[in-house]
Coordinates of N, CA and C in Angstrom, one line a residue:
M136 N 1.0 -1.2 0.0 CA 0.0 0.0 0.3 C 1.2 1.4 0.1
P137 N 0.6 2.4 -0.7 CA 1.5 3.6 -1.1 C 1.5 4.4 0.7
A138 N 2.9 4.8 0.7 CA 2.3 5.5 2.2 C 1.4 6.7 1.6
G139 N 0.6 7.2 2.8 CA -0.4 8.2 2.8 C -1.5 7.8 2.2
A140 N -1.7 6.6 1.4 CA -2.7 6.5 0.9 C -4.0 5.9 1.8
E141 N -5.0 6.3 1.5 CA -6.2 6.2 2.4 C -7.3 5.8 1.4
P142 N -8.4 5.0 1.9 CA -9.7 4.5 1.2 C -10.4 5.7 1.2
E143 N -11.4 5.8 0.4 CA -12.4 7.0 0.2 C -12.8 7.4 1.1
G144 N -12.3 9.0 1.6 CA -13.3 9.6 2.7 C -12.5 8.9 4.2
A145 N -11.5 8.7 4.4 CA -11.0 7.8 5.2 C -10.2 9.4 6.0
A146 N -10.5 9.4 7.3 CA -10.4 10.7 7.9 C -9.5 10.4 9.0
D147 N -9.0 9.1 9.5 CA -8.2 8.4 10.2 C -7.4 7.3 10.0
G148 N -6.6 7.0 10.4 CA -5.7 6.0 10.1 C -6.3 4.4 10.8
G149 N -7.5 4.6 11.6 CA -8.1 3.1 11.9 C -8.4 2.2 10.9
S150 N -9.2 3.6 9.9 CA -10.0 2.4 8.7 C -8.8 1.9 8.3
V151 N -7.4 2.2 7.8 CA -6.5 1.7 7.3 C -6.0 0.5 7.9
A152 N -6.2 0.6 9.4 CA -5.3 -0.3 9.8 C -6.6 -1.6 10.0
A153 N -7.8 -1.2 9.7 CA -8.8 -2.1 9.9 C -8.4 -2.9 8.4
F154 N -8.3 -2.5 7.2 CA -8.3 -2.9 5.8 C -6.9 -3.8 6.0
E155 N -5.9 -3.4 6.9 CA -4.9 -4.2 6.5 C -4.9 -5.3 7.7
A156 N -5.9 -5.1 8.5 CA -6.2 -6.6 9.1 C -6.7 -7.3 8.5
Y157 N -7.9 -6.9 7.9 CA -8.9 -7.7 7.0 C -7.9 -8.2 5.8
A158 N -7.0 -7.7 5.3 CA -6.3 -8.0 4.3 C -5.2 -9.1 4.6
R159 N -4.5 -9.3 5.7 CA -3.7 -9.8 6.2 C -4.7 -11.7 6.2
D160 N -5.6 -11.5 6.9 CA -6.8 -12.5 7.4 C -7.5 -13.2 6.1
G161 N -7.8 -12.4 5.2 CA -8.8 -12.8 4.4 C -8.1 -13.1 3.1
Q162 N -6.7 -12.8 2.9 CA -6.0 -12.8 1.4 C -5.8 -14.3 1.2
R163 N -5.8 -15.3 2.1 CA -5.5 -16.9 1.7 C -7.1 -17.0 1.5
R164 N -8.1 -16.8 2.1 CA -9.4 -17.4 1.5 C -9.4 -16.6 0.1
L165 N -9.4 -15.5 -0.2 CA -9.8 -14.9 -1.5 C -8.5 -15.7 -2.5
Y166 N -7.3 -16.0 -2.2 CA -6.5 -16.5 -2.9 C -7.0 -17.8 -3.5
R167 N -7.5 -18.5 -3.0 CA -8.1 -19.8 -3.1 C -9.2 -19.9 -3.8
T168 N -10.1 -18.9 -3.5 CA -11.2 -18.7 -4.2 C -10.6 -18.5 -6.0
A169 N -9.6 -17.6 -6.0 CA -9.4 -16.8 -7.3 C -8.7 -18.3 -8.1
Y170 N -7.7 -18.8 -7.1 CA -7.1 -20.0 -7.7 C -8.0 -20.9 -8.8
L171 N -9.1 -21.0 -7.9 CA -10.1 -22.0 -8.5 C -10.9 -21.4 -9.9
L172 N -10.9 -20.1 -9.9 CA -11.3 -19.5 -10.9 C -10.7 -19.4 -12.1
C173 N -9.5 -19.1 -11.5 CA -8.2 -18.9 -13.1 C -7.6 -20.1 -13.1
G174 N -7.3 -20.9 -12.1 CA -6.4 -22.1 -12.4 C -5.2 -21.8 -12.9
N175 N -4.6 -20.8 -12.2 CA -3.1 -20.8 -12.2 C -2.7 -19.9 -11.0
V176 N -1.5 -20.0 -10.9 CA -1.1 -19.3 -9.7 C -0.7 -17.9 -10.1
E177 N -0.4 -17.4 -11.1 CA -0.2 -15.9 -11.6 C -1.5 -15.3 -11.9
G178 N -2.3 -16.3 -12.4 CA -3.7 -15.4 -12.5 C -4.4 -15.2 -11.3
A179 N -4.1 -16.3 -10.5 CA -5.0 -16.0 -9.1 C -4.4 -14.9 -7.9
K180 N -2.9 -14.7 -8.1 CA -2.5 -13.7 -7.8 C -2.7 -12.3 -7.7
D181 N -2.7 -12.3 -9.3 CA -3.4 -10.9 -10.2 C -4.8 -10.0 -9.2
L182 N -5.3 -11.7 -9.4 CA -6.8 -11.3 -9.3 C -7.1 -10.9 -7.8
T183 N -6.3 -11.3 -6.8 CA -6.3 -11.4 -5.4 C -6.0 -9.9 -5.3
Q184 N -4.9 -9.5 -5.5 CA -4.4 -8.3 -5.7 C -5.3 -7.1 -6.0
T185 N -5.9 -7.8 -7.1 CA -6.8 -6.4 -7.8 C -8.1 -6.3 -7.0
T186 N -8.3 -7.6 -6.3 CA -9.4 -7.4 -5.6 C -9.2 -6.6 -4.2
L187 N -8.1 -7.0 -3.5 CA -8.0 -6.1 -2.1 C -7.6 -4.6 -2.8
A188 N -7.1 -4.5 -3.9 CA -7.1 -3.0 -4.4 C -8.4 -2.0 -4.6
K189 N -9.3 -2.7 -5.2 CA -10.7 -2.4 -5.0 C -11.3 -2.2 -3.4
L190 N -11.2 -3.4 -2.8 CA -11.7 -3.3 -1.4 C -10.9 -1.9 -0.9
F191 N -9.6 -1.5 -0.8 CA -8.9 -0.5 -0.3 C -9.6 0.6 -0.9
Q192 N -10.1 0.9 -2.0 CA -10.6 2.1 -2.6 C -12.0 2.1 -2.2
H193 N -12.8 0.9 -1.8 CA -14.1 1.4 -1.2 C -14.0 0.7 0.5
W194 N -13.3 0.8 1.1 CA -13.0 0.6 2.3 C -14.2 1.0 3.3
R195 N -14.5 1.9 2.9 CA -15.6 2.3 4.0 C -17.2 1.9 3.4
R196 N -17.6 1.6 2.3 CA -18.5 0.9 2.1 C -18.6 -0.5 2.1
A197 N -17.3 -0.8 2.4 CA -16.7 -2.6 2.1 C -17.2 -2.8 4.1
S198 N -16.5 -2.1 4.6 CA -16.4 -2.4 5.8 C -17.8 -2.7 6.7
R199 N -18.7 -1.5 6.0 CA -20.1 -1.6 6.3 C -20.9 -2.9 6.4
A200 N -20.5 -3.7 5.2 CA -21.3 -4.7 4.7 C -21.6 -5.8 5.9
D201 N -22.7 -6.2 5.9 CA -23.0 -7.4 6.8 C -21.7 -8.4 7.2
N202 N -21.8 -9.2 5.7 CA -20.8 -10.1 5.7 C -19.6 -9.7 4.7
L203 N -18.5 -9.3 5.5 CA -17.3 -8.9 4.9 C -16.5 -9.9 3.7
D204 N -17.1 -11.0 4.3 CA -15.9 -12.3 3.2 C -17.3 -12.5 1.9
A205 N -18.2 -12.4 2.2 CA -19.1 -12.2 1.3 C -18.9 -11.3 0.2
Y206 N -18.5 -10.0 0.6 CA -18.8 -8.6 0.1 C -17.2 -9.0 -0.8
A207 N -16.4 -9.7 -0.4 CA -14.9 -9.5 -1.1 C -14.7 -10.7 -2.3
K208 N -15.5 -12.0 -2.0 CA -16.0 -12.8 -3.1 C -16.7 -12.5 -4.1
T209 N -17.5 -11.4 -3.7 CA -18.2 -10.8 -5.0 C -17.5 -10.0 -5.8
V210 N -16.6 -9.0 -5.2 CA -15.7 -8.1 -5.9 C -14.8 -9.1 -6.5
L211 N -14.2 -10.2 -6.2 CA -13.2 -10.7 -6.9 C -13.9 -11.4 -8.1
V212 N -15.1 -12.3 -8.0 CA -15.7 -12.6 -8.7 C -16.2 -11.9 -10.2
R213 N -16.9 -11.0 -9.6 CA -17.2 -9.9 -10.6 C -15.5 -9.1 -11.6
T214 N -14.8 -9.0 -10.7 CA -13.4 -8.4 -11.3 C -12.9 -9.5 -12.4
Y215 N -13.4 -10.8 -11.8 CA -12.7 -12.0 -13.1 C -13.4 -12.1 -14.1
V216 N -15.0 -12.0 -14.0 CA -16.0 -12.0 -15.1 C -15.3 -10.8 -16.0
A217 N -15.2 -9.8 -15.2 CA -15.2 -8.0 -16.0 C -13.5 -8.6 -16.9
E218 N -12.6 -9.3 -16.2 CA -11.3 -9.4 -16.9 C -11.2 -10.2 -18.0
R219 N -12.0 -11.1 -17.9 CA -12.5 -12.3 -18.8 C -13.4 -11.7 -20.3
R220 N -14.4 -10.8 -19.9 CA -15.0 -10.2 -21.0 C -14.0 -9.5 -21.7
R221 N -12.8 -8.7 -21.0 CA -12.6 -7.9 -22.0 C -11.3 -8.8 -22.6
S222 N -10.6 -9.3 -21.7 CA -9.7 -10.7 -22.6 C -10.2 -11.0 -24.0
V223 N -11.6 -11.8 -23.9 CA -12.3 -11.8 -25.1 C -12.8 -10.6 -26.1
R224 N -13.0 -9.6 -25.3 CA -13.2 -8.8 -26.2 C -12.0 -8.3 -27.3
D225 N -10.7 -8.3 -26.5 CA -9.5 -7.9 -27.0 C -9.1 -9.0 -28.2
L226 N -9.2 -10.3 -27.9 CA -8.7 -11.2 -28.4 C -9.5 -10.9 -30.1
L227 N -10.9 -10.8 -30.0 CA -11.7 -10.7 -31.1 C -11.5 -9.6 -31.9
A228 N -11.2 -8.4 -31.1 CA -10.7 -7.3 -31.7 C -9.4 -7.6 -32.8
H229 N -8.7 -8.0 -32.2 CA -7.1 -8.2 -32.6 C -7.1 -9.5 -33.5
R230 N -8.0 -10.0 -33.4 CA -7.6 -11.4 -34.6 C -7.8 -10.9 -35.8
S231 N -6.9 -11.7 -36.7 CA -6.8 -11.4 -38.1 C -8.0 -12.2 -38.6
N232 N -8.9 -11.5 -39.3 CA -9.8 -12.5 -40.3 C -9.0 -13.0 -41.7
P233 N -9.5 -14.1 -41.6 CA -9.0 -14.9 -43.0 C -9.4 -13.9 -44.1
P234 N -9.0 -14.1 -45.4 CA -9.5 -13.4 -46.4 C -10.5 -14.6 -47.1
R235 N -11.9 -13.9 -47.4 CA -12.7 -14.5 -47.7 C -12.4 -15.1 -49.6
P236 N -12.8 -16.2 -49.8 CA -12.3 -16.7 -50.8 C -12.9 -16.1 -51.7
Q237 N -12.4 -15.5 -52.8 CA -13.4 -14.8 -54.0 C -14.0 -16.1 -55.2
A238 N -15.4 -15.7 -55.3 CA -16.0 -16.3 -56.5 C -15.2 -16.3 -57.4
D239 N -15.1 -17.4 -58.1 CA -15.0 -17.7 -59.9 C -16.0 -16.7 -60.5
P240 N -15.5 -15.9 -61.0 CA -16.4 -15.2 -62.1 C -17.0 -16.0 -63.0
A241 N -16.3 -16.9 -63.7 CA -16.6 -17.7 -64.6 C -17.5 -18.5 -63.9
S242 N -17.5 -19.0 -63.2 CA -18.8 -19.9 -62.3 C -20.0 -19.2 -62.2
G243 N -20.0 -18.0 -62.1 CA -21.3 -16.9 -62.0 C -21.9 -16.7 -63.2
V244 N -21.1 -16.5 -64.6 CA -21.7 -16.4 -65.3 C -22.2 -17.8 -66.1
D245 N -21.6 -18.6 -65.6 CA -22.3 -20.6 -66.0 C -23.6 -20.5 -65.4
L246 N -23.6 -20.0 -63.9 CA -24.7 -20.5 -63.3 C -26.2 -19.3 -64.1
R247 N -25.6 -18.2 -64.1 CA -26.7 -17.2 -64.8 C -26.9 -17.5 -66.2
V248 N -26.2 -18.4 -67.0 CA -26.7 -18.7 -68.6 C -27.6 -20.2 -68.2
T249 N -27.3 -20.5 -67.3 CA -27.9 -21.7 -67.0 C -29.7 -21.4 -66.2
L250 N -29.5 -20.3 -65.5 CA -30.8 -20.1 -64.8 C -31.7 -19.4 -65.9
L251 N -31.1 -18.6 -66.9 CA -31.8 -18.0 -67.8 C -32.5 -19.1 -68.9
A252 N -31.7 -20.1 -68.9 CA -31.9 -21.3 -70.2 C -33.2 -21.6 -69.3
L253 N -33.4 -22.2 -67.8 CA -34.6 -22.7 -67.4 C -35.5 -21.6 -67.2
L254 N -35.1 -20.6 -67.1 CA -36.5 -19.6 -67.1 C -37.3 -19.6 -68.6
D255 N -36.7 -19.7 -69.2 CA -37.1 -19.7 -70.6 C -38.2 -21.0 -70.9
E256 N -37.7 -21.7 -70.2 CA -38.5 -22.9 -70.5 C -40.0 -22.8 -69.5
L257 N -40.0 -21.8 -68.9 CA -41.3 -22.1 -67.8 C -42.2 -21.0 -68.8
P258 N -43.4 -21.0 -68.4 CA -44.4 -20.4 -69.2 C -44.5 -18.6 -68.9
P259 N -44.9 -17.9 -69.5 CA -44.8 -16.2 -69.4 C -44.9 -15.9 -67.9
R260 N -46.5 -16.3 -67.0 CA -46.5 -15.9 -65.9 C -45.7 -16.7 -65.3
A261 N -45.3 -17.8 -65.2 CA -44.7 -18.3 -63.9 C -43.4 -18.1 -63.8
G262 N -42.7 -17.7 -65.3 CA -41.2 -16.9 -65.4 C -41.2 -15.5 -64.6
A263 N -42.3 -14.8 -65.0 CA -42.5 -13.5 -64.2 C -42.5 -13.6 -62.6
M264 N -43.1 -14.4 -62.2 CA -43.5 -14.7 -60.8 C -41.8 -15.2 -60.2
V265 N -41.6 -16.0 -60.8 CA -40.1 -16.4 -60.2 C -39.2 -15.2 -60.2
V266 N -39.2 -14.4 -61.5 CA -38.4 -13.0 -61.4 C -39.0 -12.1 -60.2
L267 N -40.1 -12.1 -60.4 CA -40.7 -11.3 -59.4 C -40.2 -12.0 -57.5
R268 N -40.3 -12.8 -57.4 CA -40.5 -13.3 -56.1 C -38.9 -13.6 -55.7
Y269 N -38.1 -14.0 -56.7 CA -36.6 -14.4 -56.5 C -35.5 -13.4 -56.4
W270 N -35.7 -12.8 -58.0 CA -34.9 -12.0 -58.2 C -34.9 -10.1 -58.1
K271 N -36.1 -10.2 -57.7 CA -36.5 -9.0 -57.3 C -36.7 -8.6 -56.1
G272 N -36.7 -9.9 -55.1 CA -37.0 -9.8 -53.6 C -38.4 -9.2 -53.1
S273 N -39.2 -9.8 -54.0 CA -40.8 -9.5 -53.5 C -41.4 -11.2 -53.2
G274 N -40.5 -11.9 -51.9 CA -40.9 -13.3 -51.8 C -41.9 -13.4 -50.8
D275 N -42.6 -12.2 -50.5 CA -43.8 -12.1 -49.8 C -45.1 -12.3 -50.2
G276 N -45.3 -12.7 -51.6 CA -46.4 -12.4 -52.2 C -47.1 -10.6 -52.6
S277 N -46.1 -10.0 -52.6 CA -46.8 -8.6 -52.8 C -46.3 -8.4 -54.5
G278 N -45.7 -9.3 -55.0 CA -45.6 -9.3 -56.4 C -46.7 -9.0 -57.3
A279 N -48.0 -9.4 -57.1 CA -48.9 -9.4 -58.0 C -49.5 -7.9 -57.5
G280 N -49.2 -7.0 -56.4 CA -49.4 -5.9 -56.1 C -49.3 -4.8 -57.7
G281 N -48.3 -4.9 -58.3 CA -47.9 -4.0 -59.2 C -48.3 -4.7 -60.6
S282 N -49.0 -6.0 -60.7 CA -49.1 -6.3 -62.2 C -50.8 -6.6 -61.9
R283 N -51.5 -7.2 -62.7 CA -52.9 -7.1 -63.5 C -53.3 -8.7 -62.6
W284 N -52.8 -9.6 -62.0 CA -52.2 -10.8 -61.4 C -53.0 -10.6 -60.3
R285 N -54.0 -11.4 -59.6 CA -54.6 -11.7 -58.2 C -53.4 -12.3 -57.7
G286 N -53.6 -11.9 -56.2 CA -52.5 -12.0 -55.0 C -52.2 -13.8 -55.0
R287 N -53.5 -14.6 -55.2 CA -53.6 -15.7 -55.0 C -52.7 -16.5 -56.1
S288 N -52.7 -15.9 -57.4 CA -51.5 -16.8 -58.3 C -50.0 -16.4 -57.9
S289 N -50.0 -15.2 -57.3 CA -48.3 -14.9 -57.5 C -47.9 -15.3 -55.8
R290 N -48.9 -16.2 -55.2 CA -48.2 -16.9 -53.9 C -47.3 -18.4 -54.0

């Protein structure tokens, strides 16, 4: 703890002494919980220290809690979850996206020629409905609205 540092609004050294006493007594319990969450020694040490720093920063509020150990474990778990979210978000932000494979322009032309040939085989009204529904994006049956056909025949 830095020299002269006191929890928010602390007027005397008594609250600092109370925090130091809690930190000495509760550090092992917090570390065990942190180790179970993190699964490694370094992460558990960091999480425990961050939790104690947050408790020190808000010691006045924390010391008034009915169950200080439960309050500290809540701070520990919320800190762990926030750090995990942050690390996942950073990982996703810095992950390089692989380039998307480009479609072969020749295969698009072949598909278009095939579709147009099949469309020519349809009767004129059926061909018009296929064009309105699938190529023009009127898949909800609204294709008949701009034509002389009744809605039932365009479904």
